[in-house]
Short mmCIF file of C-alpha atoms in Angstrom, two decimals:
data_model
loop_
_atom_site.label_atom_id
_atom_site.label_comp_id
_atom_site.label_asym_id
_atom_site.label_seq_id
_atom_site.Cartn_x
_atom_site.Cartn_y
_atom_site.Cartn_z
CA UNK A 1 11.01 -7.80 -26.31
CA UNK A 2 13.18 -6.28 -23.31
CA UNK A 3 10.30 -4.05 -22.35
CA UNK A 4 8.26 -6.30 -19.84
CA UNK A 5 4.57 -4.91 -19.31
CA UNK A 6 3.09 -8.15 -17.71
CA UNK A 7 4.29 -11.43 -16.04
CA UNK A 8 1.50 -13.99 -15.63
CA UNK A 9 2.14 -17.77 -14.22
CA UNK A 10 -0.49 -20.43 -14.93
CA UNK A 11 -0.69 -24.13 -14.20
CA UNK A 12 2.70 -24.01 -15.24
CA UNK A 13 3.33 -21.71 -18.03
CA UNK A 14 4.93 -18.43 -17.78
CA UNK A 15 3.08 -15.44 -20.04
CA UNK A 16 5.18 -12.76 -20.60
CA UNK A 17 3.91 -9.58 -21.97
CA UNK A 18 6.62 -7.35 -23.91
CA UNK A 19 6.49 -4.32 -26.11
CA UNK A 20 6.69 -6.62 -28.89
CA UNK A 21 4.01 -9.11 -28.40
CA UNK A 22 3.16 -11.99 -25.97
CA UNK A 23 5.60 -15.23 -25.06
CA UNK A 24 5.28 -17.73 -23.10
CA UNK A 25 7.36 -20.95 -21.90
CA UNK A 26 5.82 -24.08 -20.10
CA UNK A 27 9.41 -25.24 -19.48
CA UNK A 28 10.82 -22.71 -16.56
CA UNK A 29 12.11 -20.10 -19.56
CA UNK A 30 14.46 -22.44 -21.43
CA UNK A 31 12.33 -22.43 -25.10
CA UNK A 32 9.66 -20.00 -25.79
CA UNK A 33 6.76 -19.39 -28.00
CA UNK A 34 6.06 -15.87 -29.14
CA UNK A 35 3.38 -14.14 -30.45
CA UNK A 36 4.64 -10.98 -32.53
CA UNK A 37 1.82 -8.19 -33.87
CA UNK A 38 1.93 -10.32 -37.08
CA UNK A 39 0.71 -13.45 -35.32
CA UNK A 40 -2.57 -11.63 -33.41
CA UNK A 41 -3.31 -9.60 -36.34
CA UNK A 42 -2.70 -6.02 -34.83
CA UNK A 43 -0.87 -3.05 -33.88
CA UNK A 44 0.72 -2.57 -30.86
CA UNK A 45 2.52 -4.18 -27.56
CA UNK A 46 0.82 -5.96 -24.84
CA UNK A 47 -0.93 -3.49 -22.48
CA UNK A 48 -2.60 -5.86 -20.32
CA UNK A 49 -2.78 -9.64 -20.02
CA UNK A 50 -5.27 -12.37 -18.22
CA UNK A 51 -5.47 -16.75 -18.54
CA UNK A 52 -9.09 -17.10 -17.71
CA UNK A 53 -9.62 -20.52 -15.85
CA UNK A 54 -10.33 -22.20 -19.13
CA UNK A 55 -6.88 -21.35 -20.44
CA UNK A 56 -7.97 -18.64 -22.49
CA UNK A 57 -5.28 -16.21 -22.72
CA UNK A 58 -6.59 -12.59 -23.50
CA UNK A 59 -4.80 -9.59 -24.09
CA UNK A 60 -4.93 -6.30 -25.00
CA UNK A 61 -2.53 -3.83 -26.68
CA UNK A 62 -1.51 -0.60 -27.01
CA UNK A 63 0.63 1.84 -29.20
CA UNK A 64 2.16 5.25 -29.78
CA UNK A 65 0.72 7.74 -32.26
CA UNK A 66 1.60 10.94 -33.54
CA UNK A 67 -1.09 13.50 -33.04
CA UNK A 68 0.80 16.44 -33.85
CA UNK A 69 3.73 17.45 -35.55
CA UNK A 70 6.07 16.98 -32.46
CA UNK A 71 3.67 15.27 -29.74
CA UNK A 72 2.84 11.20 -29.54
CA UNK A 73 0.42 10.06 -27.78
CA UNK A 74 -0.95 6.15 -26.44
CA UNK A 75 -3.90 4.66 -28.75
CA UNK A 76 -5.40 1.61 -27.52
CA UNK A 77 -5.14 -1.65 -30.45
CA UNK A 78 -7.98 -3.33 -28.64
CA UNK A 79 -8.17 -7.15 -27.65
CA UNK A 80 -7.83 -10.51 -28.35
CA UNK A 81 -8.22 -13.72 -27.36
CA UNK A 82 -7.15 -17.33 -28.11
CA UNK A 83 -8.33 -20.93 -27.24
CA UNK A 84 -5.95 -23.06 -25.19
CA UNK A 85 -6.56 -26.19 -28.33
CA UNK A 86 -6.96 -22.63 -30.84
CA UNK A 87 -4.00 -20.87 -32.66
CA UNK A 88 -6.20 -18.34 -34.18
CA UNK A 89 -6.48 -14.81 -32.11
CA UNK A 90 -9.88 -13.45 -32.05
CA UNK A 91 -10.00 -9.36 -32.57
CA UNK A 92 -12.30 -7.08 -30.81
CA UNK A 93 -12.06 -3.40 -31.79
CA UNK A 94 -10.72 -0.92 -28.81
CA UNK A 95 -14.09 -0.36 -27.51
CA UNK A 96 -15.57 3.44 -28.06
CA UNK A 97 -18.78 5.17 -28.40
CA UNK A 98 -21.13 6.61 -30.93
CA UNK A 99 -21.02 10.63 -30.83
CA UNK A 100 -24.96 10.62 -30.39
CA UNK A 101 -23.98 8.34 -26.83
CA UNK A 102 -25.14 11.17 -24.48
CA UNK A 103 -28.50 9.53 -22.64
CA UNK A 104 -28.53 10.35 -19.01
CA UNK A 105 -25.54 13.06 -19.63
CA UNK A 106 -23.20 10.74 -20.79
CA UNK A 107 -19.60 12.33 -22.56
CA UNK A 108 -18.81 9.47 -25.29
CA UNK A 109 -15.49 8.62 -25.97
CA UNK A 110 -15.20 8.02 -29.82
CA UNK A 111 -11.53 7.57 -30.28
CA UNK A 112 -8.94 5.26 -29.71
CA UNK A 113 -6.73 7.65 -28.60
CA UNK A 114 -5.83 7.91 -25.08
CA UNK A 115 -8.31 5.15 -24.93
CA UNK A 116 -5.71 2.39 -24.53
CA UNK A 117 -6.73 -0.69 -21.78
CA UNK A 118 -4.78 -1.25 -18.62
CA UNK A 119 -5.99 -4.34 -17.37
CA UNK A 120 -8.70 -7.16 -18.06
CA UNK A 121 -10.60 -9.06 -15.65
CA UNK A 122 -12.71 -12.00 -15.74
CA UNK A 123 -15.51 -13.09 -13.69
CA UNK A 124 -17.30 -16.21 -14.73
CA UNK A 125 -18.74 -15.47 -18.47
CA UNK A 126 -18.38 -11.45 -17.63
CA UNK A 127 -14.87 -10.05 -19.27
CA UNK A 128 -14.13 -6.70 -17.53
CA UNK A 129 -11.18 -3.90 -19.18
CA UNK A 130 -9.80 -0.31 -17.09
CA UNK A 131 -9.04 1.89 -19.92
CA UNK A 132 -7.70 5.65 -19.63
CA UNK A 133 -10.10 7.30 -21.95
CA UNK A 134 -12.74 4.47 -22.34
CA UNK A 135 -13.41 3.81 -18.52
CA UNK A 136 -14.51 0.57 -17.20
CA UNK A 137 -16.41 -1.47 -19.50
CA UNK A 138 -18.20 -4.96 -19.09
CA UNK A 139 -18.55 -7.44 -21.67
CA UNK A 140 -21.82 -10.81 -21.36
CA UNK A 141 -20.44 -11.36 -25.15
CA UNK A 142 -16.94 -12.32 -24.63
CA UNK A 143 -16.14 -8.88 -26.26
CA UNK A 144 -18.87 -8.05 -29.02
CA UNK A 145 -21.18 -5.74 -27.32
CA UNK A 146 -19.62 -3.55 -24.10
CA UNK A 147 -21.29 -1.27 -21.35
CA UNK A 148 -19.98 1.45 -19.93
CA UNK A 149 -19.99 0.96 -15.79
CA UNK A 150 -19.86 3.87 -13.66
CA UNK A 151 -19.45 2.79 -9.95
CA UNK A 152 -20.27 6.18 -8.54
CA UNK A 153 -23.86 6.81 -9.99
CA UNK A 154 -22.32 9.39 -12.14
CA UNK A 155 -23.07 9.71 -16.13
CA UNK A 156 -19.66 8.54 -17.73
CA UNK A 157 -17.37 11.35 -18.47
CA UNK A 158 -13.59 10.31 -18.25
CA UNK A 159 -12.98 14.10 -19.30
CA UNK A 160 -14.71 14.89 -15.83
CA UNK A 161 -14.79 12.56 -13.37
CA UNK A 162 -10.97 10.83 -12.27
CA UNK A 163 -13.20 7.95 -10.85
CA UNK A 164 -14.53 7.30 -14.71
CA UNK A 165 -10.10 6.52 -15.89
CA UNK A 166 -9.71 3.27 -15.48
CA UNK A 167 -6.36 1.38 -14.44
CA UNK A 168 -6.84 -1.56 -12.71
CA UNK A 169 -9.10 -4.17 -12.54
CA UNK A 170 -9.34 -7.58 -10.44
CA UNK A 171 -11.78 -10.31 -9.62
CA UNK A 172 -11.40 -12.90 -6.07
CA UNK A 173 -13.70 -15.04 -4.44
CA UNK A 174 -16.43 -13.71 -7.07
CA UNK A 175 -16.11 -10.17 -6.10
CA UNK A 176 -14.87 -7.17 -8.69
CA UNK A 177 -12.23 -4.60 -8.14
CA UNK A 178 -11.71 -1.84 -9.57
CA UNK A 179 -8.82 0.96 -9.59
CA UNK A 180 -9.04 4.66 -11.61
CA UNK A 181 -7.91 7.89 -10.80
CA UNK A 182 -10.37 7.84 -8.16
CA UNK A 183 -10.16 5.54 -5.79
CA UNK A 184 -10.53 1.70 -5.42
CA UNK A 185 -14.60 0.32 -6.00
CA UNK A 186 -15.72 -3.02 -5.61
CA UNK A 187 -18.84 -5.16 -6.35
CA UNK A 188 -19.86 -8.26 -5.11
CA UNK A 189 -23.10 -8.98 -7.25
CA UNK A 190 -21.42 -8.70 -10.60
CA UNK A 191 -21.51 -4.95 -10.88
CA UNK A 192 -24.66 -4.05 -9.84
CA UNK A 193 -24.19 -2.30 -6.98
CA UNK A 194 -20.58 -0.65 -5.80
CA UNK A 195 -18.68 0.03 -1.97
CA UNK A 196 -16.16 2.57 -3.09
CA UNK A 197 -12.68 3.51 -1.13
CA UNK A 198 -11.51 6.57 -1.75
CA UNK A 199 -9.96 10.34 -0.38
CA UNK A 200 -12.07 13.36 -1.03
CA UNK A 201 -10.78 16.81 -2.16
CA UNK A 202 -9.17 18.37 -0.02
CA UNK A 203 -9.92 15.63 2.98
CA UNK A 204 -6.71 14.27 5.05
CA UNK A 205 -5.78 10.50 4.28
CA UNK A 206 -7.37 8.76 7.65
CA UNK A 207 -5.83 6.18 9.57
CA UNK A 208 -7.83 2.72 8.16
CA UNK A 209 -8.07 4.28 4.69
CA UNK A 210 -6.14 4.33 1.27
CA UNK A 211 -2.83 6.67 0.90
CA UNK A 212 -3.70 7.66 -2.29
CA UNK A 213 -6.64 7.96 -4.84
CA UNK A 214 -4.71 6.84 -8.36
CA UNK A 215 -4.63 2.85 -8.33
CA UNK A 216 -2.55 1.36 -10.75
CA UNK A 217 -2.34 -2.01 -9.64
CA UNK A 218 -4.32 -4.21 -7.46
CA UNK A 219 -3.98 -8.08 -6.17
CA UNK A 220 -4.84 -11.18 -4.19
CA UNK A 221 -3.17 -13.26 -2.15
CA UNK A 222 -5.21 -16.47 -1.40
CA UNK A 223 -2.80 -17.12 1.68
CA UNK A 224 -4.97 -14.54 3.77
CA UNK A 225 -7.31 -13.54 1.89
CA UNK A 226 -5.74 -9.79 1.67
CA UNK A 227 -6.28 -7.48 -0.90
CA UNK A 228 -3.43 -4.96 -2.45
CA UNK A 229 -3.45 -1.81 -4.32
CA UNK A 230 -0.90 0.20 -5.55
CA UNK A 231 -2.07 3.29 -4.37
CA UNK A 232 -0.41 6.62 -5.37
CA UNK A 233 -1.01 10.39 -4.98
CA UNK A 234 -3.40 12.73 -7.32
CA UNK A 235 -2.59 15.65 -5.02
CA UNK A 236 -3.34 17.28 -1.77
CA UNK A 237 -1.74 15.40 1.06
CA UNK A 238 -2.14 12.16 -0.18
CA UNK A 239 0.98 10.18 -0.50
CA UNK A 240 2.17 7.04 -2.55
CA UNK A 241 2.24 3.48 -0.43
CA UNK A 242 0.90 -0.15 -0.64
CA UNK A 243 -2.60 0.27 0.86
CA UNK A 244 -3.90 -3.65 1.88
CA UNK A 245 -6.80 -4.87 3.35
CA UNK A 246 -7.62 -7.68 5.37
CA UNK A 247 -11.18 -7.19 5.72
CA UNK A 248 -12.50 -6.72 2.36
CA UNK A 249 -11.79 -3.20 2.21
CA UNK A 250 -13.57 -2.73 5.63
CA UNK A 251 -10.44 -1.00 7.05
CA UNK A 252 -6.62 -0.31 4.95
CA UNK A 253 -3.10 -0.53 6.12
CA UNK A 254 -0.33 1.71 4.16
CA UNK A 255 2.97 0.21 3.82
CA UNK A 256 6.23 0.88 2.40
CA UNK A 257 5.14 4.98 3.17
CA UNK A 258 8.70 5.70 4.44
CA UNK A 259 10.60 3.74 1.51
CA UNK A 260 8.28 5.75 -1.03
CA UNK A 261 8.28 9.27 0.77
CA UNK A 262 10.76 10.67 -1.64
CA UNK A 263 8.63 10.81 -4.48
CA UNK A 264 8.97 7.37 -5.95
CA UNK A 265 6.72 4.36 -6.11
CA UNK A 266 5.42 0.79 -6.70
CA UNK A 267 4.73 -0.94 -9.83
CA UNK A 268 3.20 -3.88 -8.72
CA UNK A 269 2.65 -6.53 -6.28
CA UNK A 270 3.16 -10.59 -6.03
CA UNK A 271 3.00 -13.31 -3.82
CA UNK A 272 4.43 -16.57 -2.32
CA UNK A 273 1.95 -17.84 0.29
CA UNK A 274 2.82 -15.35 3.45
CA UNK A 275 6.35 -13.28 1.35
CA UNK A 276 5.01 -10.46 -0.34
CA UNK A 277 7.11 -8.74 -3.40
CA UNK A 278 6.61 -5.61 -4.29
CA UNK A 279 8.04 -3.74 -7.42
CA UNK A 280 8.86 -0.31 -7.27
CA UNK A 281 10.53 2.17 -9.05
CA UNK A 282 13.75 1.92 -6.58
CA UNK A 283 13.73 -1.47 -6.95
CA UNK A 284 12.41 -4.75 -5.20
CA UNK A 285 11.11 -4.84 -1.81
CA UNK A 286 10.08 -7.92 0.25
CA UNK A 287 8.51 -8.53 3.10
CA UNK A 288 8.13 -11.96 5.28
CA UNK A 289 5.75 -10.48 8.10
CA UNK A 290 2.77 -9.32 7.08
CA UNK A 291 4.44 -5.72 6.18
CA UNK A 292 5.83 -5.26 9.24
CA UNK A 293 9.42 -5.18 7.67
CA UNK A 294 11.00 -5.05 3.95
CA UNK A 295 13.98 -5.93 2.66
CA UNK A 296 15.13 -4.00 -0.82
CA UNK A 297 16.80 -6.84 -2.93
CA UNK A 298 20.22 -5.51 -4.01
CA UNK A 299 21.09 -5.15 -7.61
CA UNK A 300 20.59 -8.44 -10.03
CA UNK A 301 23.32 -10.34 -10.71
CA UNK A 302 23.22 -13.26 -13.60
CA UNK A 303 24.19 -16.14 -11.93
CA UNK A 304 26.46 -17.85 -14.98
CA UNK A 305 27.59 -14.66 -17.32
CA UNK A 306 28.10 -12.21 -14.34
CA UNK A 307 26.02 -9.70 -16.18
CA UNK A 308 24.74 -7.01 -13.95
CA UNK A 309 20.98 -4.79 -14.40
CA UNK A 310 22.77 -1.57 -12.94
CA UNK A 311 19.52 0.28 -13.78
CA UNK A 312 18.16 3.10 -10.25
CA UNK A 313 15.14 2.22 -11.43
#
């Protein structure tokens, strides 16, 4: 498919998640292998995408459905899995609650509806998914059973609480991140306990802190051991930038604020060692010190036919 949703490199194979399933090439792009809805038994594109370190590829998927007569909305297909020696695609549900979930004040969410995943993350046995509706969830089961993690102490409520909508998730160096509506958390004994980055209502975005409390995206580059979050506006005065960290969250820089100031902003962000790339809906930025600078690639060209992607965004 033309719709790209994820691009994942490992030990030389390219995954490449599409609105029509999952391909991948282990020769630089010139054959591919492709995994329609057909192959992994399901509905839906690829909504997120991980290669544990075992070669297990997991995914998860998402797709439109009509709720009313002239409104759609996004429905999570849940997840699968596969074995690097395995062609078979293991299925796990979209994971939901039981309407009689309510200990503690808990609000369950029992549909699939609006309850589509973002992003999986794995840290050692422990699969992690960011879903809209569903929250962030933690799996010891490789998917069978789930639990519902909070990282503010709150009862789960993604109807309530923009901290409890999960978007991104990330592991490094055996720590967890975490990006909602809320803010950015992170754990570094497996989810027990949570340091949490975020604006509050009403407060100013402080020098040292985040831009913006909706995180859609978050990486790491190894090369300095920096952390980088998509960080983008819920409201107030908070404003869309690249909030990074070089301190494990201790203190953030925003870049890219001026680039992003009229109302656009970032996709994602990649790496080689010390460059940093950084989609965005204006195009491709890069940057070869530290942020200090960025250069906006000009429009792609195809080297042999000539063709042109003449797309603004």
């Amino acid at each position: 498919g033309n719709g790209i949703t994820d691009l994942l490199w490992f030990e030389g194979q390219l995954f490449v998640g599409t609105g029509y399933g999952l391909s991948y090439s282990d020769d630089l792009g010139e054959n591919w292998q492709n995994f329609t809805p057909a192959e992994y038994a399901g509905k839906g594109g690829i909504s997120a995408l991980i290669v544990g370190t075992d070669g297990t590829v997991w995914i998860a998927t998402g797709y439109d459905t009509l709720v009313q007569e002239d409104q759609s909305l996004s429905a999570g297909g849940g997840l699968r899995y596969k074995h690097p020696d395995s062609t078979q695609w293991v299925f796990i549900p979209q994971p939901k609650d039981a309407q009689t979930d309510t200990m503690g004040g808990m609000r369950p969410t029992t549909t699939h509806v609006q309850n589509i995943t973002f992003d999986i993350a794995l840290l050692d046995t422990q699969v992690w998914i960011a879903s809209f509706g569903g929250g962030i969830r933690r799996s010891l089961d490789k998917g069978q059973t789930w639990e519902v993690i909070t990282t503010d102490g709150l009862p789960f409520s993604a109807l309530d609480y923009l901290n409890h909508r999960g978007f991104s998730a990330m592991t490094e160096n055996g720590n967890i991140w975490i990006g909602t509506a809320g803010g950015i958390s992170k754990s570094s004994d497996g989810g027990n306990s949570w340091e949490r980055f975020f604006i509050g209502i009403d407060q100013i975005p402080e020098s040292g802190g985040i831009s913006g409390n909706w995180i859609i995206a978050l990486a790491h580059n190894p090369w300095d051991n920096s952390v980088w979050a998509v960080s983008l506006t819920t409201g107030g005065q908070e404003f869309n930038s690249i909030s990074r960290t070089l301190n494990g969250g201790q203190t953030w820089d925003n870049l890219l604020k001026e680039e992003l100031q009229d109302g656009t902003f970032a996709r994602n962000v990649a790496f080689f060692d010390s460059a940093v790339y950084v989609a965005t809906e204006k195009g491709v930025f890069k940057s070869i010190d530290n942020g200090k600078n960025w250069y906006l690639f000009p429009v792609i060209e195809d080297k042999i036919s000539g063709e042109r992607l003449l797309t603004d965004d």
